[in-house]
């Protein structure tokens, strides 16, 4: 979660405070939905090189702290870093589960109450051969039986077909964009593509840089 800063700068720096407020709004919007049934939430971007990992990490922490059994999945094929935040190796995880059909053996119980973590695991071309919608759906179904919320961090929706596959299986889609960098045409294209697949953007999180 967000870390306290020195008194001279206030409790949070400006970017942390912005992230905190945006996550609070997302939680408020999704609260009633997650209380009624299991929700699968995808955190993605419109382009490469965005830092959506902290958004997914903070969002998972917040749901867990509110008493919702939460699992955070690292599906960031571009740059998986969530295992570093949890101080785990990340050598085994989602891609192993997709190949073997087993999920529990790769799931990590974190030090945070109500929060579990599934690292990406190997990301070689051979490891990604198991990245199929039916196998992803199986993993999600298994996790939904023991959790209230599944949060999945992924790379750019417009760049990776794997992310588009994940989006088709999720209930909510949160998009991370950057001020003065994202072109509206990319956001409109993503919105159009999602709507064609029967999905919609549930929320947008802005990053300052």
GROMACS .gro file of C-alpha atoms in nm:
model
  209
    1UNK     CA    1   0.000   0.000   0.000
    2UNK     CA    2   0.094   0.367  -0.002
    3UNK     CA    3   0.387   0.448   0.223
    4UNK     CA    4   0.404   0.744   0.459
    5UNK     CA    5   0.646   1.022   0.371
    6UNK     CA    6   0.833   1.274   0.581
    7UNK     CA    7   0.639   1.557   0.748
    8UNK     CA    8   0.784   1.821   0.521
    9UNK     CA    9   0.611   1.667   0.220
   10UNK     CA   10   0.290   1.564   0.391
   11UNK     CA   11   0.169   1.207   0.437
   12UNK     CA   12   0.196   1.119   0.066
   13UNK     CA   13   0.378   1.260  -0.234
   14UNK     CA   14   0.155   1.407  -0.506
   15UNK     CA   15   0.155   1.102  -0.735
   16UNK     CA   16   0.080   0.861  -0.449
   17UNK     CA   17  -0.205   1.083  -0.334
   18UNK     CA   18  -0.346   1.097  -0.687
   19UNK     CA   19  -0.323   0.718  -0.714
   20UNK     CA   20  -0.483   0.676  -0.371
   21UNK     CA   21  -0.780   0.899  -0.463
   22UNK     CA   22  -0.838   0.727  -0.796
   23UNK     CA   23  -0.825   0.381  -0.637
   24UNK     CA   24  -1.069   0.501  -0.371
   25UNK     CA   25  -1.314   0.605  -0.644
   26UNK     CA   26  -1.276   0.268  -0.821
   27UNK     CA   27  -1.337   0.080  -0.496
   28UNK     CA   28  -1.646   0.290  -0.425
   29UNK     CA   29  -1.781   0.220  -0.773
   30UNK     CA   30  -1.716  -0.156  -0.755
   31UNK     CA   31  -1.800  -0.212  -0.387
   32UNK     CA   32  -2.164  -0.315  -0.435
   33UNK     CA   33  -2.074  -0.542  -0.727
   34UNK     CA   34  -1.804  -0.731  -0.536
   35UNK     CA   35  -2.035  -0.779  -0.239
   36UNK     CA   36  -2.300  -0.948  -0.451
   37UNK     CA   37  -2.079  -1.194  -0.640
   38UNK     CA   38  -1.722  -1.273  -0.745
   39UNK     CA   39  -1.578  -1.010  -0.980
   40UNK     CA   40  -1.283  -1.041  -1.217
   41UNK     CA   41  -1.111  -0.704  -1.268
   42UNK     CA   42  -0.857  -0.644  -1.545
   43UNK     CA   43  -0.598  -0.364  -1.512
   44UNK     CA   44  -0.457  -0.275  -1.854
   45UNK     CA   45  -0.331   0.016  -2.066
   46UNK     CA   46  -0.370   0.156  -2.417
   47UNK     CA   47   0.002   0.150  -2.494
   48UNK     CA   48   0.338   0.003  -2.395
   49UNK     CA   49   0.559   0.138  -2.119
   50UNK     CA   50   0.295   0.227  -1.860
   51UNK     CA   51   0.326   0.154  -1.489
   52UNK     CA   52   0.001  -0.023  -1.411
   53UNK     CA   53   0.163  -0.261  -1.161
   54UNK     CA   54   0.129  -0.026  -0.862
   55UNK     CA   55  -0.235   0.039  -0.948
   56UNK     CA   56  -0.311  -0.333  -0.946
   57UNK     CA   57  -0.104  -0.384  -0.629
   58UNK     CA   58  -0.276  -0.102  -0.436
   59UNK     CA   59  -0.620  -0.204  -0.560
   60UNK     CA   60  -0.569  -0.563  -0.443
   61UNK     CA   61  -0.443  -0.443  -0.103
   62UNK     CA   62  -0.744  -0.217  -0.059
   63UNK     CA   63  -0.998  -0.488  -0.139
   64UNK     CA   64  -0.820  -0.729   0.097
   65UNK     CA   65  -0.811  -0.474   0.378
   66UNK     CA   66  -1.186  -0.426   0.336
   67UNK     CA   67  -1.231  -0.794   0.416
   68UNK     CA   68  -1.275  -0.920   0.059
   69UNK     CA   69  -1.082  -1.240  -0.019
   70UNK     CA   70  -0.867  -1.122  -0.307
   71UNK     CA   71  -0.626  -1.284  -0.551
   72UNK     CA   72  -0.385  -1.075  -0.759
   73UNK     CA   73  -0.259  -1.228  -1.084
   74UNK     CA   74   0.047  -1.104  -1.270
   75UNK     CA   75  -0.029  -1.146  -1.640
   76UNK     CA   76   0.207  -0.870  -1.754
   77UNK     CA   77   0.394  -1.037  -2.040
   78UNK     CA   78   0.578  -0.714  -2.117
   79UNK     CA   79   0.739  -0.651  -1.778
   80UNK     CA   80   0.627  -0.860  -1.478
   81UNK     CA   81   0.726  -0.685  -1.153
   82UNK     CA   82   0.457  -0.773  -0.900
   83UNK     CA   83   0.665  -1.062  -0.764
   84UNK     CA   84   0.932  -0.807  -0.667
   85UNK     CA   85   0.678  -0.606  -0.467
   86UNK     CA   86   0.587  -0.924  -0.279
   87UNK     CA   87   0.957  -1.022  -0.251
   88UNK     CA   88   0.896  -1.351  -0.433
   89UNK     CA   89   1.099  -1.518  -0.708
   90UNK     CA   90   0.813  -1.537  -0.958
   91UNK     CA   91   0.972  -1.837  -1.129
   92UNK     CA   92   0.651  -2.040  -1.116
   93UNK     CA   93   0.297  -1.916  -1.162
   94UNK     CA   94   0.019  -1.853  -1.412
   95UNK     CA   95   0.185  -2.001  -1.721
   96UNK     CA   96   0.262  -2.320  -1.527
   97UNK     CA   97  -0.100  -2.339  -1.411
   98UNK     CA   98  -0.222  -2.298  -1.769
   99UNK     CA   99  -0.011  -2.593  -1.884
  100UNK     CA  100  -0.081  -2.826  -1.593
  101UNK     CA  101  -0.437  -2.729  -1.510
  102UNK     CA  102  -0.335  -2.689  -1.146
  103UNK     CA  103  -0.370  -2.357  -0.970
  104UNK     CA  104  -0.332  -2.409  -0.595
  105UNK     CA  105   0.031  -2.525  -0.606
  106UNK     CA  106   0.140  -2.195  -0.767
  107UNK     CA  107  -0.071  -1.963  -0.551
  108UNK     CA  108   0.122  -1.765  -0.287
  109UNK     CA  109  -0.036  -1.665   0.044
  110UNK     CA  110   0.095  -1.316   0.114
  111UNK     CA  111   0.155  -1.151   0.452
  112UNK     CA  112  -0.154  -0.937   0.389
  113UNK     CA  113  -0.470  -1.089   0.535
  114UNK     CA  114  -0.719  -1.197   0.263
  115UNK     CA  115  -0.466  -1.147  -0.019
  116UNK     CA  116  -0.317  -1.422  -0.239
  117UNK     CA  117  -0.082  -1.377  -0.534
  118UNK     CA  118  -0.027  -1.573  -0.855
  119UNK     CA  119   0.299  -1.470  -1.031
  120UNK     CA  120   0.334  -1.483  -1.409
  121UNK     CA  121   0.586  -1.766  -1.411
  122UNK     CA  122   0.797  -1.846  -1.722
  123UNK     CA  123   0.727  -1.618  -2.017
  124UNK     CA  124   0.912  -1.798  -2.296
  125UNK     CA  125   0.733  -1.864  -2.625
  126UNK     CA  126   0.701  -2.229  -2.525
  127UNK     CA  127   0.549  -2.136  -2.188
  128UNK     CA  128   0.294  -1.914  -2.359
  129UNK     CA  129   0.167  -2.198  -2.577
  130UNK     CA  130  -0.077  -2.277  -2.298
  131UNK     CA  131  -0.225  -1.926  -2.312
  132UNK     CA  132  -0.567  -2.024  -2.442
  133UNK     CA  133  -0.907  -1.888  -2.348
  134UNK     CA  134  -1.041  -2.220  -2.223
  135UNK     CA  135  -0.739  -2.270  -1.996
  136UNK     CA  136  -0.755  -1.912  -1.868
  137UNK     CA  137  -1.125  -1.960  -1.798
  138UNK     CA  138  -1.045  -2.274  -1.598
  139UNK     CA  139  -0.792  -2.087  -1.382
  140UNK     CA  140  -1.042  -1.805  -1.321
  141UNK     CA  141  -1.317  -2.051  -1.233
  142UNK     CA  142  -1.099  -2.229  -0.978
  143UNK     CA  143  -0.999  -1.901  -0.813
  144UNK     CA  144  -1.357  -1.770  -0.805
  145UNK     CA  145  -1.458  -2.061  -0.579
  146UNK     CA  146  -1.235  -1.943  -0.293
  147UNK     CA  147  -1.210  -1.567  -0.353
  148UNK     CA  148  -1.441  -1.266  -0.374
  149UNK     CA  149  -1.226  -1.063  -0.613
  150UNK     CA  150  -0.970  -1.153  -0.882
  151UNK     CA  151  -0.748  -0.868  -1.001
  152UNK     CA  152  -0.535  -0.924  -1.311
  153UNK     CA  153  -0.254  -0.696  -1.421
  154UNK     CA  154  -0.184  -0.712  -1.794
  155UNK     CA  155   0.011  -0.523  -2.063
  156UNK     CA  156  -0.142  -0.306  -2.335
  157UNK     CA  157  -0.483  -0.419  -2.458
  158UNK     CA  158  -0.415  -0.282  -2.807
  159UNK     CA  159  -0.075  -0.452  -2.835
  160UNK     CA  160  -0.121  -0.800  -2.685
  161UNK     CA  161  -0.379  -1.053  -2.804
  162UNK     CA  162  -0.328  -1.227  -2.468
  163UNK     CA  163  -0.470  -0.920  -2.293
  164UNK     CA  164  -0.769  -0.917  -2.526
  165UNK     CA  165  -0.828  -1.280  -2.433
  166UNK     CA  166  -0.822  -1.189  -2.063
  167UNK     CA  167  -1.061  -0.899  -2.119
  168UNK     CA  168  -1.319  -1.135  -2.267
  169UNK     CA  169  -1.322  -1.325  -1.936
  170UNK     CA  170  -1.336  -1.026  -1.700
  171UNK     CA  171  -1.631  -0.837  -1.554
  172UNK     CA  172  -1.459  -0.501  -1.509
  173UNK     CA  173  -1.182  -0.336  -1.713
  174UNK     CA  174  -0.974  -0.053  -1.565
  175UNK     CA  175  -0.748   0.138  -1.807
  176UNK     CA  176  -0.433   0.323  -1.698
  177UNK     CA  177  -0.345   0.624  -1.913
  178UNK     CA  178  -0.096   0.909  -1.892
  179UNK     CA  179  -0.169   1.280  -1.907
  180UNK     CA  180  -0.039   1.445  -2.224
  181UNK     CA  181   0.072   1.112  -2.373
  182UNK     CA  182  -0.232   0.902  -2.455
  183UNK     CA  183  -0.398   1.004  -2.774
  184UNK     CA  184  -0.774   1.003  -2.762
  185UNK     CA  185  -0.787   0.793  -3.077
  186UNK     CA  186  -0.622   0.502  -2.890
  187UNK     CA  187  -0.872   0.525  -2.606
  188UNK     CA  188  -1.158   0.545  -2.857
  189UNK     CA  189  -1.022   0.246  -3.048
  190UNK     CA  190  -0.996   0.041  -2.729
  191UNK     CA  191  -1.349   0.143  -2.630
  192UNK     CA  192  -1.480   0.046  -2.974
  193UNK     CA  193  -1.300  -0.290  -2.970
  194UNK     CA  194  -1.431  -0.372  -2.622
  195UNK     CA  195  -1.787  -0.276  -2.712
  196UNK     CA  196  -1.770  -0.501  -3.019
  197UNK     CA  197  -1.681  -0.785  -2.781
  198UNK     CA  198  -1.967  -0.696  -2.548
  199UNK     CA  199  -1.742  -0.528  -2.289
  200UNK     CA  200  -1.692  -0.174  -2.165
  201UNK     CA  201  -1.433   0.033  -1.978
  202UNK     CA  202  -1.532   0.042  -1.609
  203UNK     CA  203  -1.289   0.317  -1.512
  204UNK     CA  204  -0.980   0.516  -1.614
  205UNK     CA  205  -0.679   0.588  -1.392
  206UNK     CA  206  -0.456   0.881  -1.490
  207UNK     CA  207  -0.082   0.890  -1.428
  208UNK     CA  208   0.108   1.216  -1.432
  209UNK     CA  209   0.424   1.069  -1.589
   0.00000   0.00000   0.00000
